[in-house]
mmCIF file of C-alpha atoms in Angstrom:
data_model
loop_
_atom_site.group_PDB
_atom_site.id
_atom_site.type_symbol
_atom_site.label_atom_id
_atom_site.label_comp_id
_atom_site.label_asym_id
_atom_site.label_seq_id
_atom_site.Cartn_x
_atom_site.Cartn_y
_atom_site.Cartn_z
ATOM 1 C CA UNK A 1 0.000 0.000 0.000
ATOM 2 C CA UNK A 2 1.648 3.174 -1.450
ATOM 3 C CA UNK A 3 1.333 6.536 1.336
ATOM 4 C CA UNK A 4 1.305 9.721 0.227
ATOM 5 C CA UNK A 5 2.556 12.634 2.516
ATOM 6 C CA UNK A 6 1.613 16.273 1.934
ATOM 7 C CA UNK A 7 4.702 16.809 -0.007
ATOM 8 C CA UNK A 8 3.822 14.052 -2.351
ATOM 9 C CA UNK A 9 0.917 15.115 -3.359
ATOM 10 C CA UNK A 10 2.366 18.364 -4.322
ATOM 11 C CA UNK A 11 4.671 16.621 -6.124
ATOM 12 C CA UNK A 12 2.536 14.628 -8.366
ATOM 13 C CA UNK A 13 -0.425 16.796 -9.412
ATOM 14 C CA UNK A 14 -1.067 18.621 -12.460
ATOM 15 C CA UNK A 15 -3.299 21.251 -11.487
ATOM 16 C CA UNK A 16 -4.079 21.949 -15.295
ATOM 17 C CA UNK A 17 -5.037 18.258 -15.735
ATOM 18 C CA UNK A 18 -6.655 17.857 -12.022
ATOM 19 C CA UNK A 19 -9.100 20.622 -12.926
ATOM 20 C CA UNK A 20 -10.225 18.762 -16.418
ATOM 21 C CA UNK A 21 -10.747 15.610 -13.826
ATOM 22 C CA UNK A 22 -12.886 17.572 -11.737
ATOM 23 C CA UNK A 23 -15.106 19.170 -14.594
ATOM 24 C CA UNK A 24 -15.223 15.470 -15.824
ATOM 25 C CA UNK A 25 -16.066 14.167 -12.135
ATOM 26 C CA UNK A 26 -19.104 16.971 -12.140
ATOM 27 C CA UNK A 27 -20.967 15.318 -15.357
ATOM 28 C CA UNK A 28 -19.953 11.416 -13.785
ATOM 29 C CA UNK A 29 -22.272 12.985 -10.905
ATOM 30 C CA UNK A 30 -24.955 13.422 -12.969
ATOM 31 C CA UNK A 31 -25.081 9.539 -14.036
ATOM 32 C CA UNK A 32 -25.617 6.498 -12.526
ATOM 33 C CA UNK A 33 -22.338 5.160 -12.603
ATOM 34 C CA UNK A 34 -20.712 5.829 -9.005
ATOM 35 C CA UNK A 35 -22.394 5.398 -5.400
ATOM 36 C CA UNK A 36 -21.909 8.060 -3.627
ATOM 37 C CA UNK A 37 -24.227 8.883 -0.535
ATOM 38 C CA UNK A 38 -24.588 12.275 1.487
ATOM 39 C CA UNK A 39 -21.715 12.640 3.555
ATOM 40 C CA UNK A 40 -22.166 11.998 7.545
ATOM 41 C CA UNK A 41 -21.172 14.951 9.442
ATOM 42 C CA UNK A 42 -20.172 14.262 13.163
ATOM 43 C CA UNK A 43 -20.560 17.770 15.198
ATOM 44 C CA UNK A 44 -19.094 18.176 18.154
ATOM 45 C CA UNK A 45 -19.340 21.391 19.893
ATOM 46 C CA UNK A 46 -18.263 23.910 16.773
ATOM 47 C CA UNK A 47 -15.844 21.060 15.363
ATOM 48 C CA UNK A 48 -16.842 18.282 13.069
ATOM 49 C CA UNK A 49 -16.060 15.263 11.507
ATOM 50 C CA UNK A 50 -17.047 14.416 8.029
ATOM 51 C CA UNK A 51 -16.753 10.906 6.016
ATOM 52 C CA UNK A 52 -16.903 10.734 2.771
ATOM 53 C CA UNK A 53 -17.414 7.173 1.054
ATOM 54 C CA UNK A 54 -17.150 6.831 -3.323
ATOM 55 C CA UNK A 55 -17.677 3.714 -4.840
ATOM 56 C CA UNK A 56 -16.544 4.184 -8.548
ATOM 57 C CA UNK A 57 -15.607 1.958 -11.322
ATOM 58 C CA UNK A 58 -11.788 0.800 -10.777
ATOM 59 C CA UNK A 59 -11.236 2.028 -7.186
ATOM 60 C CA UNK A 60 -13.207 3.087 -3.836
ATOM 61 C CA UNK A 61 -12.357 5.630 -1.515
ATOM 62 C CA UNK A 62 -13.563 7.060 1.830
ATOM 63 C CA UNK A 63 -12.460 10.440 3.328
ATOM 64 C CA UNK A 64 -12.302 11.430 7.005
ATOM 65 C CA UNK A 65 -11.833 14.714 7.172
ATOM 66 C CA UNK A 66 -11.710 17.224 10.057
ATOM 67 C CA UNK A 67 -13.094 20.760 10.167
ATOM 68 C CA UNK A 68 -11.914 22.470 13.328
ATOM 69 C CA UNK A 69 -12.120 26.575 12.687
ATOM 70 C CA UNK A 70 -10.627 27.670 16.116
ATOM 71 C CA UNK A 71 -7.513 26.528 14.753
ATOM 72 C CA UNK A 72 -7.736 29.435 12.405
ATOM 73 C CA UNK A 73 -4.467 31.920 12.823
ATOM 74 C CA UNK A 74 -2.891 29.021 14.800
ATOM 75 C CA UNK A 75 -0.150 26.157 14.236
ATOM 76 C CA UNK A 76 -2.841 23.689 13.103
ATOM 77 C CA UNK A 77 -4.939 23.521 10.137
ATOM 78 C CA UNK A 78 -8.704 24.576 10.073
ATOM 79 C CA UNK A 79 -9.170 21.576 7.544
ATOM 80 C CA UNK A 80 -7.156 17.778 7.972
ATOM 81 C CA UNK A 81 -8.115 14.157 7.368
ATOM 82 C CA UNK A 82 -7.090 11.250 5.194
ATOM 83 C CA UNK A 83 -8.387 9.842 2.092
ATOM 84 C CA UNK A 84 -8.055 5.926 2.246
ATOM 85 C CA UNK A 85 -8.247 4.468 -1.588
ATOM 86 C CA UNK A 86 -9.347 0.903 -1.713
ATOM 87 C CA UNK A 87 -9.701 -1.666 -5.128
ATOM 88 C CA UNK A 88 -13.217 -2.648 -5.716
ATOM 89 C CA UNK A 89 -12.481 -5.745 -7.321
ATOM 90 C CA UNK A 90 -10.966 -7.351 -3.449
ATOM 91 C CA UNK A 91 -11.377 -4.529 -1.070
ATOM 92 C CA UNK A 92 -7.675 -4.708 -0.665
ATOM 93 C CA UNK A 93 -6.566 -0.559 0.655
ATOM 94 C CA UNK A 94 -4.015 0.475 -2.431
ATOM 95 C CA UNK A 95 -3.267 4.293 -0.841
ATOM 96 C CA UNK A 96 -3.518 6.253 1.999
ATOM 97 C CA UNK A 97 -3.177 9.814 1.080
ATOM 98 C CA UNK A 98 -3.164 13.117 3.006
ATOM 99 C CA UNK A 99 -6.510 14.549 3.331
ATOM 100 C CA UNK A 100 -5.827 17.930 4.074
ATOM 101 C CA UNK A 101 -3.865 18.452 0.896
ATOM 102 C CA UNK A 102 -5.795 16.583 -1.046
ATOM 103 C CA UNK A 103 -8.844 18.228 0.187
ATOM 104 C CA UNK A 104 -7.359 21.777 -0.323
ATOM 105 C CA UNK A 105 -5.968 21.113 -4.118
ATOM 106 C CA UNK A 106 -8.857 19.279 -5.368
ATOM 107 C CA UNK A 107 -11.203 21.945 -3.879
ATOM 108 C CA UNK A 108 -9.163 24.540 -6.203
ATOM 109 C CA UNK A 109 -9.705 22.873 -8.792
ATOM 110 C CA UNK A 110 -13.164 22.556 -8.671
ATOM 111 C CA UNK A 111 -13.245 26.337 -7.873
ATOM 112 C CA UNK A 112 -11.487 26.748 -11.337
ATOM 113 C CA UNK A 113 -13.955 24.841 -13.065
ATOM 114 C CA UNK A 114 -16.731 27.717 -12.132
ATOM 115 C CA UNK A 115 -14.166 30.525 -13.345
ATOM 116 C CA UNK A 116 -13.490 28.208 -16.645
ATOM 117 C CA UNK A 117 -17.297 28.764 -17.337
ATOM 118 C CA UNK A 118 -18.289 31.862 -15.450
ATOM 119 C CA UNK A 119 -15.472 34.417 -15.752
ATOM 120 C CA UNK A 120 -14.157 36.782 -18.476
ATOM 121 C CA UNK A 121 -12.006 35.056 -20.547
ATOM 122 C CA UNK A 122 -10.324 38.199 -21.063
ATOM 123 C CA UNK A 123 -7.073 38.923 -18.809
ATOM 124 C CA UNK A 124 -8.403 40.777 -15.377
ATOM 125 C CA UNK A 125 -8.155 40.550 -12.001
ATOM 126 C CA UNK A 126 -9.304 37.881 -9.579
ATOM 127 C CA UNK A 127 -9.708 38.654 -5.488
ATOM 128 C CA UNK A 128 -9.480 36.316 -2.786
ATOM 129 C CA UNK A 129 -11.467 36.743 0.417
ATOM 130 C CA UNK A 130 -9.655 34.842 2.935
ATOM 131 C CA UNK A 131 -5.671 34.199 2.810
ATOM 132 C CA UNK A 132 -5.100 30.397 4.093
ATOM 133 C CA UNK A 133 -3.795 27.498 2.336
ATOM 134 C CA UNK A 134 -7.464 26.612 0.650
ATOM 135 C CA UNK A 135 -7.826 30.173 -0.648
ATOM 136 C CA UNK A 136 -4.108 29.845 -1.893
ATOM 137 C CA UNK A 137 -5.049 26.953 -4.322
ATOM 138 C CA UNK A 138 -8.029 28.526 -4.879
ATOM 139 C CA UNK A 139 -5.652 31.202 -6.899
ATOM 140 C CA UNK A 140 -3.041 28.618 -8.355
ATOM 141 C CA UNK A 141 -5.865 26.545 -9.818
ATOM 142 C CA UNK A 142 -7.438 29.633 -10.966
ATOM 143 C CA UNK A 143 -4.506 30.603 -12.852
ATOM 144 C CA UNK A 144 -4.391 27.509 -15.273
ATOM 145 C CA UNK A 145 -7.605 28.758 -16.889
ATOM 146 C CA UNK A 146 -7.601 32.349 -17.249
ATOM 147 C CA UNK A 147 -5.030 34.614 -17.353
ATOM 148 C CA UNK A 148 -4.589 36.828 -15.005
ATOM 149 C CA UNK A 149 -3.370 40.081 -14.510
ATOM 150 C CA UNK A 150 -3.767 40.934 -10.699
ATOM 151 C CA UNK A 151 -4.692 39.403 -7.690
ATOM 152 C CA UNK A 152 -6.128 41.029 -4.638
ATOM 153 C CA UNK A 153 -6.277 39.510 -1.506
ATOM 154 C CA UNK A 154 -8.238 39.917 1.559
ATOM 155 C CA UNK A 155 -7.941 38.774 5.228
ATOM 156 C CA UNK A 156 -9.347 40.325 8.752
ATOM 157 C CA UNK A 157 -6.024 39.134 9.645
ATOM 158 C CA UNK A 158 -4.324 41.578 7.996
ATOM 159 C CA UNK A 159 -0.621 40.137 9.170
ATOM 160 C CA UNK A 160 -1.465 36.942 6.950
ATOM 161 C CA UNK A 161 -1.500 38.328 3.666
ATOM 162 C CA UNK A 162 2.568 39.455 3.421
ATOM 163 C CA UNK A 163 3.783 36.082 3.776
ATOM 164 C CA UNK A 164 0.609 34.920 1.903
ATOM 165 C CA UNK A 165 1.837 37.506 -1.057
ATOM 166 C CA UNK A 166 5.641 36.368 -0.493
ATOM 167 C CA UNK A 167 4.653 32.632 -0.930
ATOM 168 C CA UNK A 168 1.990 33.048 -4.243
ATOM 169 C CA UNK A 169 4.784 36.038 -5.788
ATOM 170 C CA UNK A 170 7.259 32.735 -5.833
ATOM 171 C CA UNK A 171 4.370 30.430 -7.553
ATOM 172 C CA UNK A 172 2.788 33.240 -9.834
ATOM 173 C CA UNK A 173 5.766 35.709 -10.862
ATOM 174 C CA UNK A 174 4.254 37.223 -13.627
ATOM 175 C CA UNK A 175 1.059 38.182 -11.664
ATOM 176 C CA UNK A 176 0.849 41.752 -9.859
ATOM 177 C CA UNK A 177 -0.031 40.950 -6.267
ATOM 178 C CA UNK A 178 -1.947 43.523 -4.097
ATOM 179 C CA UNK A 179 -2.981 43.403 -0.004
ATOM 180 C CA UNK A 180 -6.600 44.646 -0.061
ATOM 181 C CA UNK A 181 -7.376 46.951 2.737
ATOM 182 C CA UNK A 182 -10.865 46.129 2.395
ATOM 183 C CA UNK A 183 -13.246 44.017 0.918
ATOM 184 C CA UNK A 184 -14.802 47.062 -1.156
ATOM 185 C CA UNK A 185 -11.377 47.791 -2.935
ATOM 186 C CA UNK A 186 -11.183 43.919 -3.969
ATOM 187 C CA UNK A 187 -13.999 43.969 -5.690
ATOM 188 C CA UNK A 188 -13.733 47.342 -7.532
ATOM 189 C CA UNK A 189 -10.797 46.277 -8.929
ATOM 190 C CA UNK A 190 -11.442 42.431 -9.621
ATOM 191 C CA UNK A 191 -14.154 40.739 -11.938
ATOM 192 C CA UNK A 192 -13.900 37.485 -10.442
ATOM 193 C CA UNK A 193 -14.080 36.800 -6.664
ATOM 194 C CA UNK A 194 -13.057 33.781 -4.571
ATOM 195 C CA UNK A 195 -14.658 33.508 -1.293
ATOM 196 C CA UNK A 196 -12.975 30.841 1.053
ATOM 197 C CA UNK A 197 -13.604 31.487 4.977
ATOM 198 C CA UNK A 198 -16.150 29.493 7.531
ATOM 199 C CA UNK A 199 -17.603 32.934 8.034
ATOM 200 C CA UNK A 200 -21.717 32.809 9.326
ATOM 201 C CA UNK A 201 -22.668 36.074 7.820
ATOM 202 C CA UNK A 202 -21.817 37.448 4.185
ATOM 203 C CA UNK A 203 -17.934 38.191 3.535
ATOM 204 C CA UNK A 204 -19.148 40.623 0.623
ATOM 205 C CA UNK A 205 -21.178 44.305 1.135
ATOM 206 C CA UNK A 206 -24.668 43.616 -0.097
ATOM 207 C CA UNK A 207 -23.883 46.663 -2.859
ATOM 208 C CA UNK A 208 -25.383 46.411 -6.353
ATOM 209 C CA UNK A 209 -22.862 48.659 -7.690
ATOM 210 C CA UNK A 210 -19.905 46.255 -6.455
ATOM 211 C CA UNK A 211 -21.388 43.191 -7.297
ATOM 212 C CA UNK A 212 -22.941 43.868 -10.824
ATOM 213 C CA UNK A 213 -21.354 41.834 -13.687
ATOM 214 C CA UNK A 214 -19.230 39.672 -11.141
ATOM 215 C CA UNK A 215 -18.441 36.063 -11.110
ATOM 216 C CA UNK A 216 -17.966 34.878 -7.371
ATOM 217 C CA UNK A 217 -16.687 31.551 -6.381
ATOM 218 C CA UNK A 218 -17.774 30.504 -2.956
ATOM 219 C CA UNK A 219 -15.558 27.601 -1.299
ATOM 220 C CA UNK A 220 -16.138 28.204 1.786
ATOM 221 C CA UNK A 221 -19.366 27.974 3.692
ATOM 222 C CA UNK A 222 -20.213 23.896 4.476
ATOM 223 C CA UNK A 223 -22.974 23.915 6.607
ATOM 224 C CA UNK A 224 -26.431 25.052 6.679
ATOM 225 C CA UNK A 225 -25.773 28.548 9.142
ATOM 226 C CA UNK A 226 -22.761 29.672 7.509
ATOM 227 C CA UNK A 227 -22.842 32.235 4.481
ATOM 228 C CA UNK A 228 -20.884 34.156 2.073
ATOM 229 C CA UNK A 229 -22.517 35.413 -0.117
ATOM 230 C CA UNK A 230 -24.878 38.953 0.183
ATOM 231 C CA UNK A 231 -28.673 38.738 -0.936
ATOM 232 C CA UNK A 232 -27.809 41.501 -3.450
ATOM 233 C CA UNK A 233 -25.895 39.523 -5.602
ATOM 234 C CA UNK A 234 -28.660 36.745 -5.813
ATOM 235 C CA UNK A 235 -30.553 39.338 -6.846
ATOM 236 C CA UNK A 236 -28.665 40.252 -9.789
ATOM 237 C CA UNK A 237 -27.590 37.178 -11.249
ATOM 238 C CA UNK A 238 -31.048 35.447 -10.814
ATOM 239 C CA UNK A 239 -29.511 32.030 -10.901
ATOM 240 C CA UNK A 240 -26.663 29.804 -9.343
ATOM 241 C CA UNK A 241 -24.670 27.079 -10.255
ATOM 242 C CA UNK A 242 -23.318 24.215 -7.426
ATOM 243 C CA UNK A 243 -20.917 21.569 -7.603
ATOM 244 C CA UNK A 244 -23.141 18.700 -7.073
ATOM 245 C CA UNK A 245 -26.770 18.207 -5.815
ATOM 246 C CA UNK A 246 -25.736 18.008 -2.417
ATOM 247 C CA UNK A 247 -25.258 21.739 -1.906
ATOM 248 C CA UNK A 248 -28.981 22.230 -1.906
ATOM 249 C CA UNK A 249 -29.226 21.175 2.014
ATOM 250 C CA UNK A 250 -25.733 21.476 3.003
ATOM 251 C CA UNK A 251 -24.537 25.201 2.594
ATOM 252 C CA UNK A 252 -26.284 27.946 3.809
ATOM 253 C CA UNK A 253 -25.257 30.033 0.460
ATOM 254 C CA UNK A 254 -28.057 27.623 -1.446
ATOM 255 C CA UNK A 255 -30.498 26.983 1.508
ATOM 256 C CA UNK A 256 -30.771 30.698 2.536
ATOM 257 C CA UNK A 257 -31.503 32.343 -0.794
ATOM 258 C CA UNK A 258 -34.000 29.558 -1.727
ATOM 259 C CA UNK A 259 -35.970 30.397 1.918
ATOM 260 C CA UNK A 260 -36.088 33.892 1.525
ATOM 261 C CA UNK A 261 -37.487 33.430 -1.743
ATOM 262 C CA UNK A 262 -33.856 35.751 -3.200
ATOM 263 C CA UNK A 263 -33.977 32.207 -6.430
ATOM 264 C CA UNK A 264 -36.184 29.947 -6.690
ATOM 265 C CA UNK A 265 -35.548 26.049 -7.178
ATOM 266 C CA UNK A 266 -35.348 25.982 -10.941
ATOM 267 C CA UNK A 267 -32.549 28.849 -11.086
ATOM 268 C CA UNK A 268 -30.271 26.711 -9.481
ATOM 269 C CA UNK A 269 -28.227 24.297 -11.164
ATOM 270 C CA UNK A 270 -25.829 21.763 -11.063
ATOM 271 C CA UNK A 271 -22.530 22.497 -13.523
ATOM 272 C CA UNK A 272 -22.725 18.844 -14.505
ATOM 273 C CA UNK A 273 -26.030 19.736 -15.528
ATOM 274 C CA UNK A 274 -24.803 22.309 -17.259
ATOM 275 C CA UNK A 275 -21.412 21.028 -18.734
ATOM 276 C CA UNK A 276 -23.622 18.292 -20.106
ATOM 277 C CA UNK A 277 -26.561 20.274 -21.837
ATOM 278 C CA UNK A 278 -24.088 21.912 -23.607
ATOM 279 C CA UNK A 279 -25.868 25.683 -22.903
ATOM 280 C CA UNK A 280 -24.127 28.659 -24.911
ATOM 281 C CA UNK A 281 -22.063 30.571 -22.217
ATOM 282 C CA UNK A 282 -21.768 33.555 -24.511
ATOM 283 C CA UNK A 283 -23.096 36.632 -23.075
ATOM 284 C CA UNK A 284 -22.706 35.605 -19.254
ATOM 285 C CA UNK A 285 -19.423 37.248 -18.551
ATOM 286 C CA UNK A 286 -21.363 40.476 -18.324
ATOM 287 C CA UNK A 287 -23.741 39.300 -15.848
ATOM 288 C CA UNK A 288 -23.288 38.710 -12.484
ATOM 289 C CA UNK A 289 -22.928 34.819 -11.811
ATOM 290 C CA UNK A 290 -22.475 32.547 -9.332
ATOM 291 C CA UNK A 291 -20.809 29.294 -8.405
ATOM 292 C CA UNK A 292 -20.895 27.461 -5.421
ATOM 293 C CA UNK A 293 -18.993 24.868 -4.145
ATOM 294 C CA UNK A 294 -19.268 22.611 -0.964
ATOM 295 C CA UNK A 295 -17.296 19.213 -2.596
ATOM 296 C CA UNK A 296 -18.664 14.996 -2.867
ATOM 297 C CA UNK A 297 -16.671 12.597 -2.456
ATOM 298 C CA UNK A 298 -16.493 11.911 -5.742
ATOM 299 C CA UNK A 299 -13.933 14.487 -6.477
ATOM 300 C CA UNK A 300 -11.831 12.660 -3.767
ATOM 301 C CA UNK A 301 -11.992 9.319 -5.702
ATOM 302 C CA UNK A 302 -11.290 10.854 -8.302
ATOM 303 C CA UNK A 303 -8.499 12.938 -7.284
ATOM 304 C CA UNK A 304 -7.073 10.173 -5.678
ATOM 305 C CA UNK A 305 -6.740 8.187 -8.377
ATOM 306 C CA UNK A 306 -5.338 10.542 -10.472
ATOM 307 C CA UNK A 307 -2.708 11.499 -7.788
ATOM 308 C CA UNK A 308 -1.819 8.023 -7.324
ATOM 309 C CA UNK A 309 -1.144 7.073 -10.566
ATOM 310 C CA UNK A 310 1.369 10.392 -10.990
ATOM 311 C CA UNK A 311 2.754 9.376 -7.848
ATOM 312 C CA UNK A 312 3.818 5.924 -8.869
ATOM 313 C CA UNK A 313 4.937 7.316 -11.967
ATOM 314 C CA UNK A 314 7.075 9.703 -10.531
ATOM 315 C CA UNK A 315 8.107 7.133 -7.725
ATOM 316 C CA UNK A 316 6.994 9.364 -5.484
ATOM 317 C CA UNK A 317 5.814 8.093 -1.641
ATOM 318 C CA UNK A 318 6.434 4.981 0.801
ATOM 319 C CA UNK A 319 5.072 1.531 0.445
ATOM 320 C CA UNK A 320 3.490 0.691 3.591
ATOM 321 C CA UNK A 321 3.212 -3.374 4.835
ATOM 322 C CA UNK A 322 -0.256 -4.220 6.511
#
């Protein structure tokens, strides 16, 4: 059994290539070839547990991941866990991989798939709400589907963002990098947004003028009382795409807005749904749009595969005896 440290994983993805798996993953969810039920959240006290289980055609996987945000602005990370790949032929375990990493790459990725569709494919800016290492891949997956010019980012923790800056100027050297005093100066200057905190109320000023003919990217919110996005920018786009079905109960971004009656059902839709039905995207750079993701398992399986098979490739990782 081959495992896969942080650094590995690094080492063996292709974020180009990882974010065609994920836009391929999002029209497999709209068949009936993978079992994948609702993931089983354990709460305890503001921390959870989450588990993840995939059953797909060559390979199984099940994630445990951990979601403790007081460990924001500390040592530890907000999100960790393990992905445990299995063969579904015998059962037998073929990986363990780091969840955290995994978790935070694939995530990007899957953000990137709603700027592929959603944003200007023209060269502009892109701002980032919320400077930790899932907003950070939010930006390098981001990157290998539109060009871009600038990047803003914003934190409450304003003594973040430098080393934040320091460690995406070494990554991205050909993009101009900017600390965003406030959220209001992001998104005058940016026409795509990335939101990835846990934050419970909206990260973004419920102001038509700054949220008119912007694509935002929400990553972050998870459960059903935390939320992003302002009411305002509902509003204006009149419709909302999600990662996978799931998102409909699980985020407050999609329950909220259907409850206080800001869309209604039919306006929201998956982007396998989408991606599959082939609709013309012409024309909906100028409006504002929005993408939401929360994550399935299914990207994990996925994911993991695909990192697995670079990783043996590249001979990267230790082979483990049960």
């Amino acid at each position: 059994m081959l495992f896969l440290n942080g650094h590995d994983v690094e080492a063996a993805v292709d974020r180009e290539i990882l974010v065609q798996r994920m836009e391929n993953a999002m029209r497999l969810a709209e068949t009936d070839q993978v079992v994948m039920p609702p993931r089983t959240y354990v709460e305890y006290g503001d921390n959870s547990l989450a588990l993840m289980p995939c059953f797909g055609n060559g390979s199984f996987s099940i994630k445990l991941v951990t979601i403790f945000p007081g460990n924001h602005g500390g040592p530890d990370p907000v999100v960790n866990g393990l992905v445990l790949l299995n063969d579904i032929k015998t059962g037998a375990p073929r990986a363990i991989l780091n969840g955290q990493i995994v978790t935070a790459i694939r995530t990007g990725a899957v953000g990137a798939v709603g700027v592929t569709h959603l944003a200007c494919p023209r060269p502009h800016a892109l701002g980032l709400v919320g400077a930790g290492v899932q907003g950070f891949e939010q930006i390098l997956s981001a990157a290998t589907t539109r060009q871009l010019t600038d990047v803003y980012v914003y934190d409450r923790d304003t003594l973040k963002i430098p080393a934040f800056l320091e460690h995406l100027a070494n990554c991205l050297p050909k993009v101009n990098l900017h600390q965003a005093s406030t959220v209001e100066e992001l998104l005058g200057a940016c026409r795509t947004s990335v939101l990835s905190t846990t934050s419970r109320q909206p990260v973004l000023p419920d102001t038509p003028e700054l949220l008119r003919g912007k694509c935002i990217i929400g990553t972050g919110s998870y459960l059903p009382d935390m939320q992003e996005i302002p009411q305002t920018a509902y509003e204006l786009s009149g419709r909302m795409f999600i990662d996978t079905a799931h998102a409909r109960h699980e985020s407050g971004d999609v329950i909220r807005p259907r409850t206080e009656g800001w869309l209604v059902k039919d306006t929201i839709q998956t982007m396998g749904d989408f991606l599959l039905s082939r609709e013309d995207e012409t024309g909906m750079y100028e409006k504002t749009t929005i993408f939401k993701s929360v994550g399935m398992a299914l990207f994990d399986l996925i994911a993991a595969d695909y990192i697995c098979e670079r990783a043996c490739a590249k001979g990267l990782g230790t082979t483990l005896n049960l």
